[in-house]
mmCIF file of C-alpha atoms and ligand atoms in Angstrom:
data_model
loop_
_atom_site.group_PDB
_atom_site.id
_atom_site.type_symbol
_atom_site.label_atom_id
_atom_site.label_comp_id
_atom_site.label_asym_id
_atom_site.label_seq_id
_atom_site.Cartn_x
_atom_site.Cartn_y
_atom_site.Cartn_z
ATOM 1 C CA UNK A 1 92.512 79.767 77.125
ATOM 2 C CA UNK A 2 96.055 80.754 77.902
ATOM 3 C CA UNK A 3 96.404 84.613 77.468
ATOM 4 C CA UNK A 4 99.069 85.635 75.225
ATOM 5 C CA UNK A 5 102.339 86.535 76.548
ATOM 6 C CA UNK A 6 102.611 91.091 76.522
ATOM 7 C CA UNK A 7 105.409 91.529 73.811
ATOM 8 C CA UNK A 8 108.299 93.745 75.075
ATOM 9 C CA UNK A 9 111.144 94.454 72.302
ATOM 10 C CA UNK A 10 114.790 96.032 73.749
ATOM 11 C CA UNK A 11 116.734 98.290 70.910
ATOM 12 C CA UNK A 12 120.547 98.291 71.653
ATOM 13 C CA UNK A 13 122.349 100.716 69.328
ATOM 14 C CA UNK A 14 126.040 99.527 69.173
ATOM 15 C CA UNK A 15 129.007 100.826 67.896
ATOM 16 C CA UNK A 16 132.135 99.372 68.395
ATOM 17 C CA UNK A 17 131.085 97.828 71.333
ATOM 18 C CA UNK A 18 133.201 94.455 70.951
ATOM 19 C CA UNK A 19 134.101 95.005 75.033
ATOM 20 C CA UNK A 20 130.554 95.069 76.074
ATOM 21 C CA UNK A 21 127.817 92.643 74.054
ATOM 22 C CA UNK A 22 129.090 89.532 75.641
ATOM 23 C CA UNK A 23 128.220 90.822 78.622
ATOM 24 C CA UNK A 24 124.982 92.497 77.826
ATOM 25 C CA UNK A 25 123.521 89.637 76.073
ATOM 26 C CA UNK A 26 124.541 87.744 79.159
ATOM 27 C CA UNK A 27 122.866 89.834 81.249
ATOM 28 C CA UNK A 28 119.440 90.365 78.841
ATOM 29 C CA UNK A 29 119.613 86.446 78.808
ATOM 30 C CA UNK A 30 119.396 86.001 82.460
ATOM 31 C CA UNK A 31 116.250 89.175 82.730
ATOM 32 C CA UNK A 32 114.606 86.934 79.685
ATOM 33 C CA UNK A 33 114.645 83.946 81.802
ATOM 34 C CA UNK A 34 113.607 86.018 85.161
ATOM 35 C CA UNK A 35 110.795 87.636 83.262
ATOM 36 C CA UNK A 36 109.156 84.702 81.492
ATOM 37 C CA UNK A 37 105.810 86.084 81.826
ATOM 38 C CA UNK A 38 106.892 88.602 78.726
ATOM 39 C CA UNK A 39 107.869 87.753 75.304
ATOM 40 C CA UNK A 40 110.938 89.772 74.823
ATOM 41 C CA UNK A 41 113.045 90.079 71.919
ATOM 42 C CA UNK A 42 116.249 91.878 71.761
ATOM 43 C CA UNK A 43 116.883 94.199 68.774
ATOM 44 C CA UNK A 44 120.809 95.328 68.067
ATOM 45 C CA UNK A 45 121.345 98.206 65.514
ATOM 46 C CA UNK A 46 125.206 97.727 64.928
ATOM 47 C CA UNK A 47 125.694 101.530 63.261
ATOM 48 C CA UNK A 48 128.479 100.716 61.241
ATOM 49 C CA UNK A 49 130.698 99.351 63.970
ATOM 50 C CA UNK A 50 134.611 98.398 62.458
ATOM 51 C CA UNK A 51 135.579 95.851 65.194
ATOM 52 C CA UNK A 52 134.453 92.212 65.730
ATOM 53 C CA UNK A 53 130.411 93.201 66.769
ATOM 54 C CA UNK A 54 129.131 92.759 63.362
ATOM 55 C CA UNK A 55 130.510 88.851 64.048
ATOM 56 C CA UNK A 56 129.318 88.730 67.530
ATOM 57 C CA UNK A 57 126.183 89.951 67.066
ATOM 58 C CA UNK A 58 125.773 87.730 64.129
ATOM 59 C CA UNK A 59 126.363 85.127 65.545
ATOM 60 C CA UNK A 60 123.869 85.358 68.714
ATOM 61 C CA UNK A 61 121.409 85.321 66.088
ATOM 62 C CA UNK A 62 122.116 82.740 64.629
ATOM 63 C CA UNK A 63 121.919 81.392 68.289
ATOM 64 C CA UNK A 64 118.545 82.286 69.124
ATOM 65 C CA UNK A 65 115.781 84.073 67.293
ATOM 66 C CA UNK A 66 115.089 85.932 69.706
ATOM 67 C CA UNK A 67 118.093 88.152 68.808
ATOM 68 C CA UNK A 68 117.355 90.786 65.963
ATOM 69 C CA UNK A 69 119.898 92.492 64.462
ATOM 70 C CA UNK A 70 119.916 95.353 61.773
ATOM 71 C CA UNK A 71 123.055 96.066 60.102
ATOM 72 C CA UNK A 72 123.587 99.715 58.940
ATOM 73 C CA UNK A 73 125.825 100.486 55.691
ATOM 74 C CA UNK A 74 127.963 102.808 57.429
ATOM 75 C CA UNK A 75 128.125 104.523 61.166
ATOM 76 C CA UNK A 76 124.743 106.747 60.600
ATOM 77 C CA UNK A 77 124.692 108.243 64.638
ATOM 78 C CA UNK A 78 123.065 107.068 67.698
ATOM 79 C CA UNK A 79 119.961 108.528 67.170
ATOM 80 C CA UNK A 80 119.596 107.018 63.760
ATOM 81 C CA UNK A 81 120.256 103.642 65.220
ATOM 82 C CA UNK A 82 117.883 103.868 68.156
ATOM 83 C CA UNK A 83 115.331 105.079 64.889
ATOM 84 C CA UNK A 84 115.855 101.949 63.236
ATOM 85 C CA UNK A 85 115.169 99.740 66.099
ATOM 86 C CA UNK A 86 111.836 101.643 66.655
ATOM 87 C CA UNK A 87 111.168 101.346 62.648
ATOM 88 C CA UNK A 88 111.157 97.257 62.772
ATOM 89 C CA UNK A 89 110.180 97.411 66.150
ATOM 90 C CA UNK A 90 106.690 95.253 66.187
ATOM 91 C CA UNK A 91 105.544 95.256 70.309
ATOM 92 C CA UNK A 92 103.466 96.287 72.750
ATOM 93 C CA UNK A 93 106.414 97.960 74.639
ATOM 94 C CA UNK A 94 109.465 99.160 73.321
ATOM 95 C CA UNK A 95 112.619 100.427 75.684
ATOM 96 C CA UNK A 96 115.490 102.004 74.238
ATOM 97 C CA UNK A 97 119.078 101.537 75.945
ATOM 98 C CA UNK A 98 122.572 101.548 75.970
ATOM 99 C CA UNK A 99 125.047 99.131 74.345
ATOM 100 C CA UNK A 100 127.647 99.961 77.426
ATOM 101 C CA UNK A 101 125.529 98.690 80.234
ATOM 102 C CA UNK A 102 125.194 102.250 81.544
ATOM 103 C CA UNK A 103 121.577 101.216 81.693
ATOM 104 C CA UNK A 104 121.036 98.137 83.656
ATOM 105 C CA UNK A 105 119.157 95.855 81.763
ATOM 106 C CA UNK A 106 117.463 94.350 84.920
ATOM 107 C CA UNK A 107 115.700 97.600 85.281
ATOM 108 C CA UNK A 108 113.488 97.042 82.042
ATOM 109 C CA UNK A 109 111.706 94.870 84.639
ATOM 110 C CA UNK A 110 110.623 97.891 86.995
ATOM 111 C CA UNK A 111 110.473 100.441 83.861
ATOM 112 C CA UNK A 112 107.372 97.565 82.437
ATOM 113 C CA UNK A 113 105.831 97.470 86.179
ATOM 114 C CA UNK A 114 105.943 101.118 86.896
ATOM 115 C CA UNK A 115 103.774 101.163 83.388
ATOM 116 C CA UNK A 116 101.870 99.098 84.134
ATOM 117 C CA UNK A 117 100.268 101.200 86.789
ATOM 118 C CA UNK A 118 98.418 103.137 83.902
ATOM 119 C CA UNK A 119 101.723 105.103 82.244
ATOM 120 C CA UNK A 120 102.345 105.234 78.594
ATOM 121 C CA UNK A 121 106.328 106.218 78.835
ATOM 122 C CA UNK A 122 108.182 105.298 81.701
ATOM 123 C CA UNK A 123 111.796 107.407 81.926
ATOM 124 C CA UNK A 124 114.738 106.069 83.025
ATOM 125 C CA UNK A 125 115.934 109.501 85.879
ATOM 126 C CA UNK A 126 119.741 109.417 86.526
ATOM 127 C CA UNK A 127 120.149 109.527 90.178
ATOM 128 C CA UNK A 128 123.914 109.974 89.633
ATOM 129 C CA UNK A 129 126.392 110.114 87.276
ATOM 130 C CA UNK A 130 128.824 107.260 87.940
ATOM 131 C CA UNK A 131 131.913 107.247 85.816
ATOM 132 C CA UNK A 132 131.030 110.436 83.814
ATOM 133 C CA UNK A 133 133.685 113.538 84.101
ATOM 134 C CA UNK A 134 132.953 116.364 86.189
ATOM 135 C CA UNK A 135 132.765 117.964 82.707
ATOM 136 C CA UNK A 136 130.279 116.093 81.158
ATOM 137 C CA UNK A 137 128.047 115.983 84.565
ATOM 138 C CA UNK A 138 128.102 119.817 84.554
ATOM 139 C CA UNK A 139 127.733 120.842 81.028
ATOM 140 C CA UNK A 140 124.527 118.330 80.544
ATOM 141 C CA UNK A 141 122.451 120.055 83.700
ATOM 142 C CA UNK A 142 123.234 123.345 82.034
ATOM 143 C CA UNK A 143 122.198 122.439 78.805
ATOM 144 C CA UNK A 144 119.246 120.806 79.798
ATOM 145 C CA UNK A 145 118.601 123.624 81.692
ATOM 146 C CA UNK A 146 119.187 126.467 78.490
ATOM 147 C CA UNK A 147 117.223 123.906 76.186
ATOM 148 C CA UNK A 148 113.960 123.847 79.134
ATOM 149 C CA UNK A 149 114.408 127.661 78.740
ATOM 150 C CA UNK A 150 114.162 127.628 74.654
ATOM 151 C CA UNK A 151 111.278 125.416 74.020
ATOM 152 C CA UNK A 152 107.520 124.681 74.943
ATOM 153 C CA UNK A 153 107.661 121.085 75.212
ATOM 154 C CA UNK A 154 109.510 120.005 78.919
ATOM 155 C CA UNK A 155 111.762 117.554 78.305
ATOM 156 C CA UNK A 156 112.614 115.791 81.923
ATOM 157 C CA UNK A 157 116.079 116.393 83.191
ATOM 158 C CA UNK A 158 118.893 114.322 83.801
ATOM 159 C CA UNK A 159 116.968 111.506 81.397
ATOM 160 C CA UNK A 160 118.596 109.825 79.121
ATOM 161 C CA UNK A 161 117.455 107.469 76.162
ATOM 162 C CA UNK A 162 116.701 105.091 78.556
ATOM 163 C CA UNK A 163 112.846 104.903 78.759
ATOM 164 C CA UNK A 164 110.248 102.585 77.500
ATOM 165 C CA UNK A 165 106.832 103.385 75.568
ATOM 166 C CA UNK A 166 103.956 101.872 74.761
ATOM 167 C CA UNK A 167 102.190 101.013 71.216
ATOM 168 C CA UNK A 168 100.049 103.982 71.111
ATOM 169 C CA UNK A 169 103.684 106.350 71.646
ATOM 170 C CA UNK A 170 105.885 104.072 69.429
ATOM 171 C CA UNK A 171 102.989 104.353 66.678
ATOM 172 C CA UNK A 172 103.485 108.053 66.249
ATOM 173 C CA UNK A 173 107.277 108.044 66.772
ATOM 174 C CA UNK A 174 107.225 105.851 63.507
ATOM 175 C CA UNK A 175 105.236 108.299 61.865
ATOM 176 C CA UNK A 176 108.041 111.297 62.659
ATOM 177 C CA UNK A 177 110.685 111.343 60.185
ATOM 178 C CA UNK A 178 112.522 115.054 60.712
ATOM 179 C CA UNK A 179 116.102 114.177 60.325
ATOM 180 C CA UNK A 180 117.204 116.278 62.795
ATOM 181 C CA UNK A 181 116.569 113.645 65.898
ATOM 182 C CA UNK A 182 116.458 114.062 69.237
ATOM 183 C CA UNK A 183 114.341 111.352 70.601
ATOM 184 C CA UNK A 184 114.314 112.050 74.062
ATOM 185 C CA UNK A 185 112.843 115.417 72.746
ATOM 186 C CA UNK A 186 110.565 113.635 70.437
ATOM 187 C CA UNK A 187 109.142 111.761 72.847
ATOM 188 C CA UNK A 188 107.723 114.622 75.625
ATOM 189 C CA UNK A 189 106.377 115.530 72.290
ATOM 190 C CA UNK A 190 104.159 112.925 71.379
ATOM 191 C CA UNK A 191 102.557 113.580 75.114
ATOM 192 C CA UNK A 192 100.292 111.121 76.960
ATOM 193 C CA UNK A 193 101.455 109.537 80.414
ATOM 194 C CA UNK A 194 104.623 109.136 81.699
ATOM 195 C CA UNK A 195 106.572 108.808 84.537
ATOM 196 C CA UNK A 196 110.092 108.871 86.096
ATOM 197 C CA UNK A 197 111.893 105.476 87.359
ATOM 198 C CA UNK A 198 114.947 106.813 89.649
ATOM 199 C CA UNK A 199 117.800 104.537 89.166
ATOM 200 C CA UNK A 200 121.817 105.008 89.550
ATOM 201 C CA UNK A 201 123.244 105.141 86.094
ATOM 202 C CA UNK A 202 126.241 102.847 86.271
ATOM 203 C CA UNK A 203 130.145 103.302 84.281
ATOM 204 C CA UNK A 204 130.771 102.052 81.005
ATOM 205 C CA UNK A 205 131.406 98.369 81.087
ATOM 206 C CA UNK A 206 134.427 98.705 78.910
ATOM 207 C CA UNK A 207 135.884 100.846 76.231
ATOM 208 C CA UNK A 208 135.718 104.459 75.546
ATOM 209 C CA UNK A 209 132.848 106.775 75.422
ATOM 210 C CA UNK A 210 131.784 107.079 71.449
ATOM 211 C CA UNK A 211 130.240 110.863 72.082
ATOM 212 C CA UNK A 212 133.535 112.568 71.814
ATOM 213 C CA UNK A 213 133.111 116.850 72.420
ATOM 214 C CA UNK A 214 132.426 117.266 68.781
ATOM 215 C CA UNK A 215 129.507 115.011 68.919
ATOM 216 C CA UNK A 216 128.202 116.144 72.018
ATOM 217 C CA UNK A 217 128.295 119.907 71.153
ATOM 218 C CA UNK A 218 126.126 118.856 67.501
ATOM 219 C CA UNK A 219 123.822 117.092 69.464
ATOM 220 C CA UNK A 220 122.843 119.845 71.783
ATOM 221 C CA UNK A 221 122.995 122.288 68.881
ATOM 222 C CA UNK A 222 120.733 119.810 66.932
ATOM 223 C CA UNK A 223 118.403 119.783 70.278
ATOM 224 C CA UNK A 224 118.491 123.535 70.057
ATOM 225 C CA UNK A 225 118.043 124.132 66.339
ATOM 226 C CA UNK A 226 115.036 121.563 66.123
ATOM 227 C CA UNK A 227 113.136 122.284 68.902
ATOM 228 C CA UNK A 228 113.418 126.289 69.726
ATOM 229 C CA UNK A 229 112.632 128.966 67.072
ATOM 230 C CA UNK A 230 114.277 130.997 70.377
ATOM 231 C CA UNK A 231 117.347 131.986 68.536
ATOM 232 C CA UNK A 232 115.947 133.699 66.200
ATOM 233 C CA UNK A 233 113.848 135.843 68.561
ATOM 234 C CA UNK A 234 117.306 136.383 70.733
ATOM 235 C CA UNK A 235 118.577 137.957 67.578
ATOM 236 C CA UNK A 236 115.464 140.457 66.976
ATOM 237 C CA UNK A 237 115.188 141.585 70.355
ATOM 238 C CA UNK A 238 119.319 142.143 70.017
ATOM 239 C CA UNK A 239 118.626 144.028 67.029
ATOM 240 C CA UNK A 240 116.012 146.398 68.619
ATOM 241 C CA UNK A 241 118.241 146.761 71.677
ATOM 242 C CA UNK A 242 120.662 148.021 69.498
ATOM 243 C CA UNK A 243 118.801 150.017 67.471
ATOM 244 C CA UNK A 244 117.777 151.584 70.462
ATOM 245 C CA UNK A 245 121.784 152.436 71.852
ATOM 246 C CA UNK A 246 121.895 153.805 68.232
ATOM 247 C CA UNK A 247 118.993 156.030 68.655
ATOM 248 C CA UNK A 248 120.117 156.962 71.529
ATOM 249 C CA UNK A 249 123.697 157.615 70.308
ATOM 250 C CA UNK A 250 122.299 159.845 67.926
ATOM 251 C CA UNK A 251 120.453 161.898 70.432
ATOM 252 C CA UNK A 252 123.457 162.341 72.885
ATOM 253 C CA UNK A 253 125.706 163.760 69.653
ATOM 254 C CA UNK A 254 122.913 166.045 68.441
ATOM 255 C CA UNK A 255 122.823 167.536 72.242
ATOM 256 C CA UNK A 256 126.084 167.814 72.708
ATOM 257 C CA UNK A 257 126.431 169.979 69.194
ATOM 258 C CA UNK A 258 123.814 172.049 69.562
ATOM 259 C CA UNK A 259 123.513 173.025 73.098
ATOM 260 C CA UNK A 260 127.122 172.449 74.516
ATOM 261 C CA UNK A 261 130.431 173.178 73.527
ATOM 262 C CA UNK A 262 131.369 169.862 72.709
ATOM 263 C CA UNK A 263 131.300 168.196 69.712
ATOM 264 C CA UNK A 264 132.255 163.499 69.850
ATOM 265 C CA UNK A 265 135.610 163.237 67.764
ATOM 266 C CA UNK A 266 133.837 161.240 65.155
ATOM 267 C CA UNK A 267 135.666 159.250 63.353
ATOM 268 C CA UNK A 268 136.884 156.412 65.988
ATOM 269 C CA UNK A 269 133.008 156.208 67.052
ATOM 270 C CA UNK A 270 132.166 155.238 63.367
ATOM 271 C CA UNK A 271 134.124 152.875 63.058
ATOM 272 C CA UNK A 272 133.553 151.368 66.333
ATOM 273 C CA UNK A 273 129.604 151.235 65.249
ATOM 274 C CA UNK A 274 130.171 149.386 61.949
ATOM 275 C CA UNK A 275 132.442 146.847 63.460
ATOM 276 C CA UNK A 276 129.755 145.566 66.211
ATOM 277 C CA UNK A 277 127.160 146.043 63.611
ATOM 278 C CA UNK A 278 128.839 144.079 61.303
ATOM 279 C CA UNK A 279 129.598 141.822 63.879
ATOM 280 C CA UNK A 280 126.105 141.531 64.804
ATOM 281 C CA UNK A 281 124.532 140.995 60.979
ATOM 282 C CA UNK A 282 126.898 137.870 60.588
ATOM 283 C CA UNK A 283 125.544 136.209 63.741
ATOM 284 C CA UNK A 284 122.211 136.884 62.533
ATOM 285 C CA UNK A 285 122.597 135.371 59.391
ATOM 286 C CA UNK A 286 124.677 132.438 61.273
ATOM 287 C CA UNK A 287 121.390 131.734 62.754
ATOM 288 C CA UNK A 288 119.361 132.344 59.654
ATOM 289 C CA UNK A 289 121.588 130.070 57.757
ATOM 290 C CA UNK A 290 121.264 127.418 60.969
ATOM 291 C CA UNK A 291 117.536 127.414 60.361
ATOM 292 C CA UNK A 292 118.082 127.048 56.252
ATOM 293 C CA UNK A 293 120.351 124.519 56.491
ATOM 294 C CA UNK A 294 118.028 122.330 58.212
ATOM 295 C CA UNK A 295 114.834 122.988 55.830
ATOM 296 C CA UNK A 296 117.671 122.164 52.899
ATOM 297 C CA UNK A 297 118.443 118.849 54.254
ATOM 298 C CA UNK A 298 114.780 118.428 55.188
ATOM 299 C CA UNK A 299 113.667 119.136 51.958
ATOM 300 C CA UNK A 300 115.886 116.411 50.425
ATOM 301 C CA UNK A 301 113.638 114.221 52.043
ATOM 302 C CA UNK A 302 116.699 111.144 52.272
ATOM 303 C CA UNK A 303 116.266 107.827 53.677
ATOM 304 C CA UNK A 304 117.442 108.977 57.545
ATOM 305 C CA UNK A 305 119.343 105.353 57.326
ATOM 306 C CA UNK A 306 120.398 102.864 55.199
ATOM 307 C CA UNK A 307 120.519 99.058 56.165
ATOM 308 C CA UNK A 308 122.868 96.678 54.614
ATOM 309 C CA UNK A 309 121.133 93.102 55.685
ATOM 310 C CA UNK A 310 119.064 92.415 59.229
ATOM 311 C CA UNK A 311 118.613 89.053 60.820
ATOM 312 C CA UNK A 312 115.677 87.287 62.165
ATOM 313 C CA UNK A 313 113.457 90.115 60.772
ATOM 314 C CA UNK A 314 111.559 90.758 57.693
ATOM 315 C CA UNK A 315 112.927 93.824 55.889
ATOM 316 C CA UNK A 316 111.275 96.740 55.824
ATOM 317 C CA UNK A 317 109.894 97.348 51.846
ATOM 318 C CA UNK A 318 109.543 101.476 51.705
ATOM 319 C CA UNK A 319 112.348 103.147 51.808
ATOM 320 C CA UNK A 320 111.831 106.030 53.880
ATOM 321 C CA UNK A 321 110.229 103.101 56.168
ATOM 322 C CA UNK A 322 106.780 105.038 56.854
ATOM 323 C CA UNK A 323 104.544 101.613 56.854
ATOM 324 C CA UNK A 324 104.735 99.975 60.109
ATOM 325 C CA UNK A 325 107.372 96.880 59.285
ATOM 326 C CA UNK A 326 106.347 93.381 59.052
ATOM 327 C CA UNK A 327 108.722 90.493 60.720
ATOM 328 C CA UNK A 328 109.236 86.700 61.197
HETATM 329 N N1 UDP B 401 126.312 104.742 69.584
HETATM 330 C C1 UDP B 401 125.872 104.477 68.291
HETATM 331 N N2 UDP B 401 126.361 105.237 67.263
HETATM 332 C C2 UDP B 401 127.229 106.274 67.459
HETATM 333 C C3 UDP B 401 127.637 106.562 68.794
HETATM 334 C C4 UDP B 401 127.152 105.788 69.827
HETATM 335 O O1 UDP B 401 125.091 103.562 68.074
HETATM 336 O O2 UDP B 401 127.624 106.907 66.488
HETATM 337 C C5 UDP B 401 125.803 103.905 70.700
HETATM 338 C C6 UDP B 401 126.876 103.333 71.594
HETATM 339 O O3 UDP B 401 127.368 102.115 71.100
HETATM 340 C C7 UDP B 401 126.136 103.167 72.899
HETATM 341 C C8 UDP B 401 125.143 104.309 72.887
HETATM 342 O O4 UDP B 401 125.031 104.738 71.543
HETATM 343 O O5 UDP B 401 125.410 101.951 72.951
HETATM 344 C C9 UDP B 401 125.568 105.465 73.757
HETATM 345 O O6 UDP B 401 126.885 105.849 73.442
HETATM 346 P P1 UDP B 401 127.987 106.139 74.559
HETATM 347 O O7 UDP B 401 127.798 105.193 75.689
HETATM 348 O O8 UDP B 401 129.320 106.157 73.918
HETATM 349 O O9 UDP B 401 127.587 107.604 75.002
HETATM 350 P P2 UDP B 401 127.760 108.222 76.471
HETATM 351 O O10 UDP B 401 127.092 107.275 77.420
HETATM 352 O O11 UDP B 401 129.213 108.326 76.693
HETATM 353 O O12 UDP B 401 127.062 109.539 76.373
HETATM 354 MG MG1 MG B 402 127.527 105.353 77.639
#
């Protein structure tokens, strides 16, 4: 009997990628055909995009049913999308790319080889950063860098979301529903196999980058704040170092009055002391209220997306989408 074809699903996330899908879908097309020996379907999450890829997209479904698309009610984030596409995702592997061809497609060949020589995640490792500012190149290695610092689990540097996993890792990446997401955090987390796949990340195809500084800076602070309990430590051992310089303070003054003839002028010491102490409490409860503000939206326990309509797949029934998804 003929053995059944490995299933291998892509999940694009897209926003307002109008400049780029023709061209991916062009190039996914041509891997398809190279790669016959898999049965690969395509899955776009189109997060709310406001130009013509709702249209597009829709209408390379209609095309060929191998083209899934899931339709978001509004622009939820990247790492909602790419959450989505591993919700209705129904394969034995699963990679996770760009929209922007960053990530060439033609890779997903070597990322599925290079597992199958016993891995169960296979990471995409940036050789270089083509087309990225000096900026961004620098201020990712030393964030990855701070965040490899702050937590247990090793996350692998200069990765991106560019990776593929097997059933057994997408299984319990379904099952994780925190709703502060940082999947290529997530991931490491889960554990079993993996490996790296060196390849040279290219430019953007076309348009503009749709991480802007604001963005970027929430997402590391969301890395941060959901994977470290470290700033909260960095704030006791602050407060006992300071305690400390207090104590110590105190000592020096009591010397100096009882067996010296100095006295410290007081008054512009006091007020120096409140003002870093003051200065000091608000940070801590900054960080306190970092930590609270996350078990508050936690504890609201919302849907972490909502989908307007999807094509060529079943929709998911529970809301929260915890049941593994049926499809056509
Ligand atoms: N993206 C998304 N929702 C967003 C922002 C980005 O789905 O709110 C998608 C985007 O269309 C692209 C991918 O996420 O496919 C990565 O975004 P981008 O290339 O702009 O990020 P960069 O490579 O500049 O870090
Ligand atoms: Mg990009």
């Amino acid at each position: 009997m003929l053995q059944e074809k490995e299933r291998v699903e892509v999940i694009i996330p897209i926003y307002n990628e109008e400049l780029c899908v023709d061209e991916l879908l062009k190039r996914l097309l041509a891997l398809k055909e190279k790669i016959n020996y898999l049965k690969m379907n395509f899955i776009f999450v189109n997060d709310g995009s406001s130009d013509r890829c709702p249209e597009l997209l829709r209408d390379y479904a209609n095309q060929y049913n191998f083209v899934k698309v899931i339709n978001f009610s509004r622009n939820f984030g990247h790492q909602f999308a790419v959450t989505a596409g591993l919700d209705y995702a129904d394969a034995d592997y699963v990679v996770i790319m760009d929209g922007d061809l960053q990530d060439p497609p033609e890779l997903i060949e070597d990322l599925y080889k290079k597992s199958k020589q016993g891995y169960d995640v296979v990471y995409g490792k940036r050789l270089r950063r083509k087309g990225e500012s000096f900026f961004k190149e620098h201020s990712a290695r030393i964030f990855y860098k701070v965040l490899s610092m702050m937590c247990d689990i090793k996350i692998p540097p200069d990765t991106g979301d560019f990776r593929l996993i097997n059933i057994d890792v997408l299984k319990v990446l379904k099952e994780m529903r925190e709703r502060h997401r940082f999947i290529r955090g997530m991931v490491p987390w889960v554990g079993f196999k993996s490996a790296e796949l060196p390849y040279r990340r290219d430019g953007r195809y076309a348009g503009k980058t749709k991480y802007p500084l604001k963005k970027m800076l929430a997402f590391a602070l969301d890395a941060i704040f959901s994977f470290s309990n470290t700033p909260l430590r960095i704030t006791i051992y602050f407060g006992l170092l300071i305690v400390g310089l207090g104590m110590a303070g105190a000592l020096l003054i009591l010397y100096l009055r009882f067996f010296t003839p100095f006295t410290i002028p007081g008054i512009s010491a006091v007020i120096v002391t409140i003002i870093t102490m003051a200065g000091f409490q608000i940070i801590m409860l900054g960080v306190i209220g970092e930590y609270i503000g996350r078990i508050f939206e936690e504890s609201k326990s919302r849907p972490l997306y909502v989908v307007k309509d999807v094509m060529n797949l079943n929709p998911i029934v529970t809301t929260q989408a915890q049941s593994a998804p049926t499809r056509s």
